[in-house]
Coordinates of C-alpha atoms (C1' of nucleotides) in Angstrom, one line a residue:
Chain A
M251 CA -4.1 27.6 6.7
S252 CA -5.9 27.2 10.1
N253 CA -3.7 27.7 13.1
N254 CA -1.0 29.0 15.0
E255 CA -2.7 30.3 18.0
S256 CA -0.1 28.7 20.1
S257 CA 3.1 29.4 18.4
F258 CA 3.4 32.8 20.3
L259 CA 7.0 33.8 20.7
P260 CA 7.8 35.6 23.9
Q261 CA 8.3 39.0 22.1
K262 CA 4.9 39.2 20.6
T263 CA 2.7 41.8 21.7
N264 CA -0.8 41.1 22.8
D265 CA -2.0 43.0 19.9
E266 CA -0.2 40.7 17.6
K267 CA -1.4 37.5 19.4
R268 CA -4.9 38.9 19.0
S269 CA -4.4 39.2 15.3
L270 CA -3.1 35.7 14.9
N271 CA -6.0 34.4 17.0
L272 CA -8.5 36.3 14.7
W273 CA -7.0 34.5 11.8
F274 CA -7.3 31.2 13.5
R275 CA -10.8 31.7 14.5
I276 CA -11.8 32.8 11.0
S277 CA -10.2 29.7 9.5
R278 CA -12.0 27.4 12.1
I279 CA -15.4 29.0 11.2
Y280 CA -14.7 28.8 7.5
N281 CA -13.6 25.4 7.6
Y282 CA -16.4 24.2 9.8
S283 CA -19.0 25.8 7.8
I284 CA -17.8 24.8 4.4
R285 CA -17.7 21.1 5.6
E286 CA -21.2 21.3 7.0
S287 CA -22.5 23.0 3.9
N288 CA -20.9 20.1 1.7
M289 CA -22.6 17.6 4.0
H290 CA -25.9 19.4 3.8
L291 CA -25.8 19.8 -0.1
R292 CA -25.1 16.2 -0.6
N293 CA -28.8 15.7 -0.2
W294 CA -29.2 17.3 -3.7
N295 CA -25.9 15.7 -5.1
L296 CA -24.4 19.1 -5.1
S297 CA -21.1 20.3 -4.0
A298 CA -20.5 23.7 -2.2
A299 CA -18.7 24.9 -5.4
Q300 CA -21.5 24.0 -7.6
F301 CA -24.1 25.6 -5.2
D302 CA -22.0 28.8 -5.5
V303 CA -22.2 28.7 -9.1
L304 CA -26.0 27.8 -9.2
V305 CA -26.7 30.9 -7.0
Q306 CA -24.6 33.3 -9.1
V307 CA -25.9 32.1 -12.4
G308 CA -29.4 31.9 -11.2
T309 CA -29.3 35.3 -9.7
H310 CA -27.4 37.5 -12.2
E311 CA -28.5 37.2 -15.9
H312 CA -25.9 37.4 -18.8
M313 CA -22.7 36.6 -16.6
S314 CA -19.6 35.4 -18.3
Q315 CA -17.2 32.8 -16.9
Q316 CA -14.7 35.5 -16.0
E317 CA -17.2 37.5 -14.1
L318 CA -18.2 34.4 -12.2
A319 CA -14.5 33.7 -11.3
D320 CA -14.2 37.3 -10.0
K321 CA -17.5 37.0 -8.0
L322 CA -16.4 33.7 -6.4
F323 CA -12.7 34.6 -6.0
V324 CA -11.4 31.6 -7.9
T325 CA -9.4 31.3 -11.0
K326 CA -11.0 31.1 -14.6
G327 CA -9.5 27.6 -14.9
N328 CA -11.5 26.4 -12.1
I329 CA -14.6 27.9 -13.4
A330 CA -13.9 26.4 -16.8
Q331 CA -13.8 23.0 -15.2
L332 CA -16.8 23.5 -12.9
I333 CA -19.1 24.9 -15.7
K334 CA -18.0 22.1 -18.1
K335 CA -19.3 19.4 -15.6
M336 CA -22.5 21.4 -14.7
E337 CA -23.1 21.7 -18.5
D338 CA -22.7 17.9 -18.8
I339 CA -25.0 17.3 -15.9
G340 CA -27.6 19.6 -17.6
W341 CA -28.0 22.4 -15.1
I342 CA -26.3 25.1 -17.2
Y343 CA -26.0 26.1 -20.7
R344 CA -23.6 28.5 -22.5
V345 CA -24.1 30.8 -25.4
K346 CA -21.1 32.0 -27.2
E347 CA -21.1 35.9 -27.8
K348 CA -18.0 37.3 -29.2
K349 CA -15.1 36.0 -27.0
T350 CA -17.2 35.4 -24.0
N351 CA -19.5 32.5 -22.9
V352 CA -22.7 33.7 -21.6
L353 CA -24.1 31.6 -18.9
A354 CA -27.6 30.6 -17.9
L355 CA -29.5 27.9 -15.9
T356 CA -31.4 25.3 -17.9
P357 CA -35.0 24.5 -16.7
V358 CA -33.8 21.6 -14.7
G359 CA -31.1 24.0 -13.2
R360 CA -33.7 26.6 -12.4
Q361 CA -35.9 23.9 -10.7
L362 CA -32.8 22.9 -8.5
Y363 CA -32.2 26.4 -7.8
N364 CA -35.7 27.1 -6.5
E365 CA -35.5 24.0 -4.6
V366 CA -32.2 24.1 -2.9
V367 CA -31.1 27.8 -2.6
P368 CA -33.8 28.9 0.2
V369 CA -33.1 25.8 2.3
Q370 CA -29.3 26.4 1.9
E371 CA -29.5 30.0 2.7
D372 CA -31.4 29.3 5.8
F373 CA -28.8 26.7 6.8
Q374 CA -25.9 29.1 6.2
A375 CA -27.6 31.8 8.0
A376 CA -28.2 29.5 11.1
Q377 CA -24.4 29.5 11.7
F378 CA -24.8 33.0 13.1
S379 CA -27.9 32.3 15.2
G380 CA -25.8 32.6 18.3
L381 CA -25.5 36.4 17.7
T382 CA -28.0 39.1 18.3
S383 CA -29.0 41.2 15.6
D384 CA -26.8 44.0 17.0
E385 CA -23.8 41.8 17.2
K386 CA -24.2 40.8 13.7
K387 CA -24.3 44.4 12.6
T388 CA -21.0 44.9 14.5
L389 CA -19.3 41.9 13.1
L390 CA -20.5 42.8 9.7
H391 CA -19.0 46.3 10.0
L392 CA -15.7 45.0 11.5
L393 CA -15.3 42.4 8.9
G394 CA -15.9 44.9 6.3
K395 CA -13.1 46.9 7.5
V396 CA -10.7 43.9 7.3
Q397 CA -11.9 43.3 3.9
R398 CA -11.3 46.9 2.7
N399 CA -7.9 46.6 4.1
M400 CA -7.2 43.6 1.9
Q401 CA -7.6 45.4 -1.4
Chain B
M140 CA -18.4 28.3 -0.8
S141 CA -18.0 31.8 -1.1
N142 CA -21.0 33.8 -2.0
N143 CA -24.7 34.4 -2.4
E144 CA -24.8 37.9 -1.1
S145 CA -27.0 38.8 -4.0
S146 CA -29.5 35.9 -4.0
F147 CA -31.8 37.4 -1.5
L148 CA -35.3 36.4 -2.2
P149 CA -38.0 39.0 -1.3
Q150 CA -39.3 37.3 1.8
K151 CA -35.8 37.3 3.5
T152 CA -35.6 39.5 6.8
N153 CA -32.8 42.0 7.2
D154 CA -31.4 39.8 9.9
E155 CA -31.2 36.8 7.5
K156 CA -29.5 39.0 4.9
R157 CA -27.1 40.1 7.4
S158 CA -26.3 36.4 8.3
L159 CA -25.8 35.6 4.7
N160 CA -23.4 38.6 4.2
L161 CA -21.5 37.5 7.1
W162 CA -20.8 34.2 5.6
F163 CA -19.8 35.8 2.4
R164 CA -17.3 38.2 4.0
I165 CA -15.8 35.5 6.0
S166 CA -15.3 33.4 2.8
R167 CA -13.8 36.4 1.0
I168 CA -11.4 37.1 3.8
Y169 CA -10.5 33.4 4.2
N170 CA -10.0 32.9 0.6
Y171 CA -7.9 36.0 0.0
S172 CA -5.8 35.3 3.0
I173 CA -5.1 31.7 2.2
R174 CA -4.0 32.9 -1.3
E175 CA -1.7 35.5 -0.1
S176 CA -0.3 33.1 2.3
N177 CA 0.4 30.5 -0.2
M178 CA 2.1 33.2 -2.3
H179 CA 4.2 34.4 0.6
L180 CA 5.2 30.8 1.7
R181 CA 6.5 29.9 -1.7
N182 CA 9.7 31.9 -0.8
W183 CA 10.5 28.8 1.4
N184 CA 8.9 26.3 -0.9
L185 CA 6.2 25.7 1.7
S186 CA 2.7 25.3 1.3
A187 CA 0.2 26.9 3.8
A188 CA -0.9 23.3 4.7
Q189 CA 2.7 22.3 5.5
F190 CA 3.2 25.8 7.3
D191 CA 0.4 24.9 9.7
V192 CA 1.8 21.4 10.4
L193 CA 5.3 22.9 10.9
V194 CA 3.9 25.5 13.5
Q195 CA 1.8 22.8 15.4
V196 CA 4.5 20.2 15.4
G197 CA 7.1 22.8 16.3
T198 CA 5.1 24.2 19.2
H199 CA 3.6 21.2 20.7
E200 CA 5.8 18.3 21.9
H201 CA 4.6 14.8 21.5
M202 CA 1.7 15.1 19.1
S203 CA 0.0 12.2 17.4
Q204 CA -1.3 12.4 13.8
Q205 CA -5.0 12.4 15.1
E206 CA -4.3 15.3 17.6
L207 CA -2.8 17.3 14.7
A208 CA -5.8 16.6 12.4
D209 CA -8.1 17.8 15.2
K210 CA -6.3 20.9 15.8
L211 CA -6.1 21.8 12.1
F212 CA -9.6 20.7 11.5
V213 CA -8.8 18.3 8.8
T214 CA -9.1 14.6 8.3
K215 CA -6.5 12.1 9.5
G216 CA -6.2 10.8 5.9
N217 CA -5.1 14.3 4.9
I218 CA -2.5 14.3 7.8
A219 CA -1.2 10.9 6.8
Q220 CA -0.4 12.3 3.4
L221 CA 1.0 15.6 4.6
I222 CA 3.2 14.0 7.2
K223 CA 4.5 11.4 4.7
K224 CA 5.7 14.2 2.3
M225 CA 7.1 16.2 5.1
E226 CA 9.0 13.2 6.3
D227 CA 10.3 12.4 2.9
I228 CA 11.4 16.0 2.5
G229 CA 13.2 15.7 5.9
W230 CA 11.5 18.3 8.0
I231 CA 9.6 15.7 10.3
Y232 CA 10.1 12.4 11.8
R233 CA 7.9 10.0 13.6
V234 CA 8.3 7.6 16.5
K235 CA 5.8 4.8 16.8
E236 CA 4.4 4.5 20.4
K237 CA 1.8 1.8 20.8
K238 CA -0.8 2.6 18.1
T239 CA 0.2 6.3 17.7
N240 CA 2.8 8.1 15.7
V241 CA 4.5 10.8 17.8
L242 CA 5.6 13.7 15.6
A243 CA 8.6 15.8 15.9
L244 CA 10.8 18.2 13.8
T245 CA 14.1 17.2 12.4
P246 CA 16.9 19.7 13.0
V247 CA 16.4 20.9 9.5
G248 CA 12.7 21.2 10.1
R249 CA 13.4 23.2 13.3
Q250 CA 15.7 25.5 11.5
L251 CA 12.9 26.3 8.8
Y252 CA 10.5 26.8 11.8
N253 CA 12.9 29.4 13.3
E254 CA 13.3 31.2 10.1
V255 CA 9.7 31.2 8.6
V256 CA 7.2 31.2 11.5
P257 CA 7.9 34.7 12.9
V258 CA 7.9 36.3 9.5
Q259 CA 4.8 34.5 8.4
E260 CA 3.0 35.3 11.7
D261 CA 3.8 38.9 11.1
F262 CA 2.3 38.5 7.7
Q263 CA -0.9 36.9 8.8
A264 CA -1.4 39.5 11.6
A265 CA -0.8 42.3 9.2
Q266 CA -4.2 41.3 7.6
F267 CA -5.9 42.9 10.7
S268 CA -3.8 45.9 10.7
G269 CA -6.9 48.1 9.6
L270 CA -8.5 47.5 12.9
T271 CA -7.7 49.3 16.3
S272 CA -6.8 47.2 19.4
D273 CA -10.3 47.6 20.7
E274 CA -12.0 46.6 17.4
K275 CA -9.8 43.4 17.4
K276 CA -10.9 42.5 20.9
T277 CA -14.5 43.0 19.8
L278 CA -14.1 41.0 16.6
L279 CA -12.3 38.3 18.6
H280 CA -15.3 38.1 21.0
L281 CA -17.8 37.9 18.4
L282 CA -16.1 35.3 16.3
G283 CA -15.7 33.3 19.5
K284 CA -19.4 33.5 20.1
V285 CA -20.0 32.2 16.6
Q286 CA -17.5 29.3 17.1
R287 CA -18.9 28.1 20.3
N288 CA -22.2 27.9 18.7
M289 CA -21.0 25.6 16.0
Q290 CA -20.0 22.9 18.4
Chain C
dA134 C1' -4.6 46.8 -43.4
dT135 C1' -1.2 45.2 -40.0
dT136 C1' 0.8 44.4 -36.1
dG137 C1' 0.6 44.4 -31.4
dT138 C1' -1.8 44.0 -27.1
dA139 C1' -5.3 42.7 -24.2
dT140 C1' -8.8 39.4 -23.0
dA141 C1' -11.8 34.9 -22.5
dG142 C1' -11.7 30.7 -22.1
dT143 C1' -9.2 25.9 -22.2
dT144 C1' -5.9 22.5 -20.9
dT145 C1' -2.4 20.4 -18.1
dA146 C1' 0.1 18.9 -14.3
dG147 C1' 0.4 19.0 -9.5
dT148 C1' -1.5 19.9 -4.7
dT149 C1' -4.6 19.7 -1.0
dA150 C1' -8.5 17.9 0.7
dT151 C1' -12.3 14.7 1.4
dA152 C1' -14.9 10.2 2.4
dA153 C1' -14.8 5.6 2.9
dA154 C1' -13.0 1.4 3.3
dC155 C1' -9.3 -0.9 5.1
dT156 C1' -5.3 -2.8 8.4
dG157 C1' -3.6 -3.4 12.5
dT158 C1' -3.3 -2.5 17.5
dT159 C1' -4.9 -1.9 22.0
dC160 C1' -8.2 -2.0 25.4
dT161 C1' -12.7 -4.0 27.7
dT162 C1' -15.4 -7.1 29.4
dA163 C1' -17.4 -11.1 30.3
Chain D
dT42 C1' -8.4 -15.5 27.5
dA43 C1' -11.5 -14.8 23.7
dA44 C1' -14.6 -11.7 21.4
dG45 C1' -15.5 -7.5 20.1
dA46 C1' -15.3 -2.5 20.5
dA47 C1' -12.7 1.4 19.7
dC48 C1' -9.1 3.6 17.9
dA49 C1' -4.7 5.2 14.9
dG50 C1' -3.0 5.3 10.9
dT51 C1' -3.0 4.2 5.7
dT52 C1' -5.0 3.7 1.2
dT53 C1' -7.9 4.6 -2.7
dA54 C1' -10.7 7.2 -5.6
dT55 C1' -12.3 11.5 -6.4
dA56 C1' -13.3 16.7 -6.2
dA57 C1' -11.8 21.3 -6.2
dC58 C1' -8.5 24.3 -6.8
dT59 C1' -4.2 26.7 -8.5
dA60 C1' -0.5 28.4 -11.6
dA61 C1' 1.0 28.6 -16.1
dA62 C1' 1.1 27.8 -20.7
dC63 C1' -1.9 27.8 -24.4
dT64 C1' -5.5 29.0 -28.2
dA65 C1' -8.3 32.1 -30.2
dT66 C1' -10.8 36.2 -30.7
dA67 C1' -11.4 41.3 -30.5
dC68 C1' -9.7 45.7 -30.4
dA69 C1' -6.5 49.8 -31.2
dA70 C1' -3.3 52.6 -33.2
dT71 C1' -0.5 53.9 -36.3

DNA sequence: ATTGTATAGTTTAGTTATAAACTGTTCTTA
DNA sequence: TAAGAACAGTTTATAACTAAACTATACAAT
């Protein structure tokens, strides 16, 4: 969903218009960023989703698929498919422990991690280079408030 | 992409950490909102993508498919598929004008628009109800700055 | 011990999106 | 007016995701 700044019906208050516009802007920023990231990551034959997995599994030891799903705000079904593919490629391996699959990077996966993560994080951080440090703090604070409200 | 708040390598500055966290928060808010919206819209057998189309076509007269794609920040290929389906359902019709398809709502589509748009906009606006009016203004301003920087 | 419940992961069918190649139309310009 | 550029829309193959149904395991509680 990415729109409706212009569907204001006459009875809408300014405040509601602002809320709708907020949603529209967040969508635009998100969609733009994700597209740029995908483009950028193609240099390493990685998708944005795979990059996310790489970062999480590379950063947190002993993660299960369900924990990964929760971290990334996607379903466990999605993770099952993603991991299977990354395992086939040879970036990730799984060790069964009771009911859960414990995830880890293979040496090749670790190498990819070291190579791509710093560059991609710089790239992502650069999206906010138009803001001063103080503005970033404020923005972070306000988004945090929105987030807490979501539950 | 929705993550990496925790992949900070030691040499990252606070400012860069903040930028990465900003990206993480925006992703979370976006992903949460889009999921909630989809859930909510299911009451009308609408997807979030279809809702976006409904709003744009219902609000702007004489829109082409390319213009719609630009507004929604998606590809024209995506729009071609979306519109085809919504035409089949009977919410939208197209009139060929030179090279372009001019889009409009059918009476059924207009009825759906009147029914669902105000409710859904309230729903979307409610995501920001945790903020005061001033905070919304500030947030809108800062996101606008980020957006202008994207080009 | 048995039965029930919760949980982790898998599978399936369907949707939404993309990129890229393609078709066909309109416009330029020389 | 013919060639070619530019553009609108379509198609195709593929990725990423969801919901829901499923399997299988672990754990509790009586």
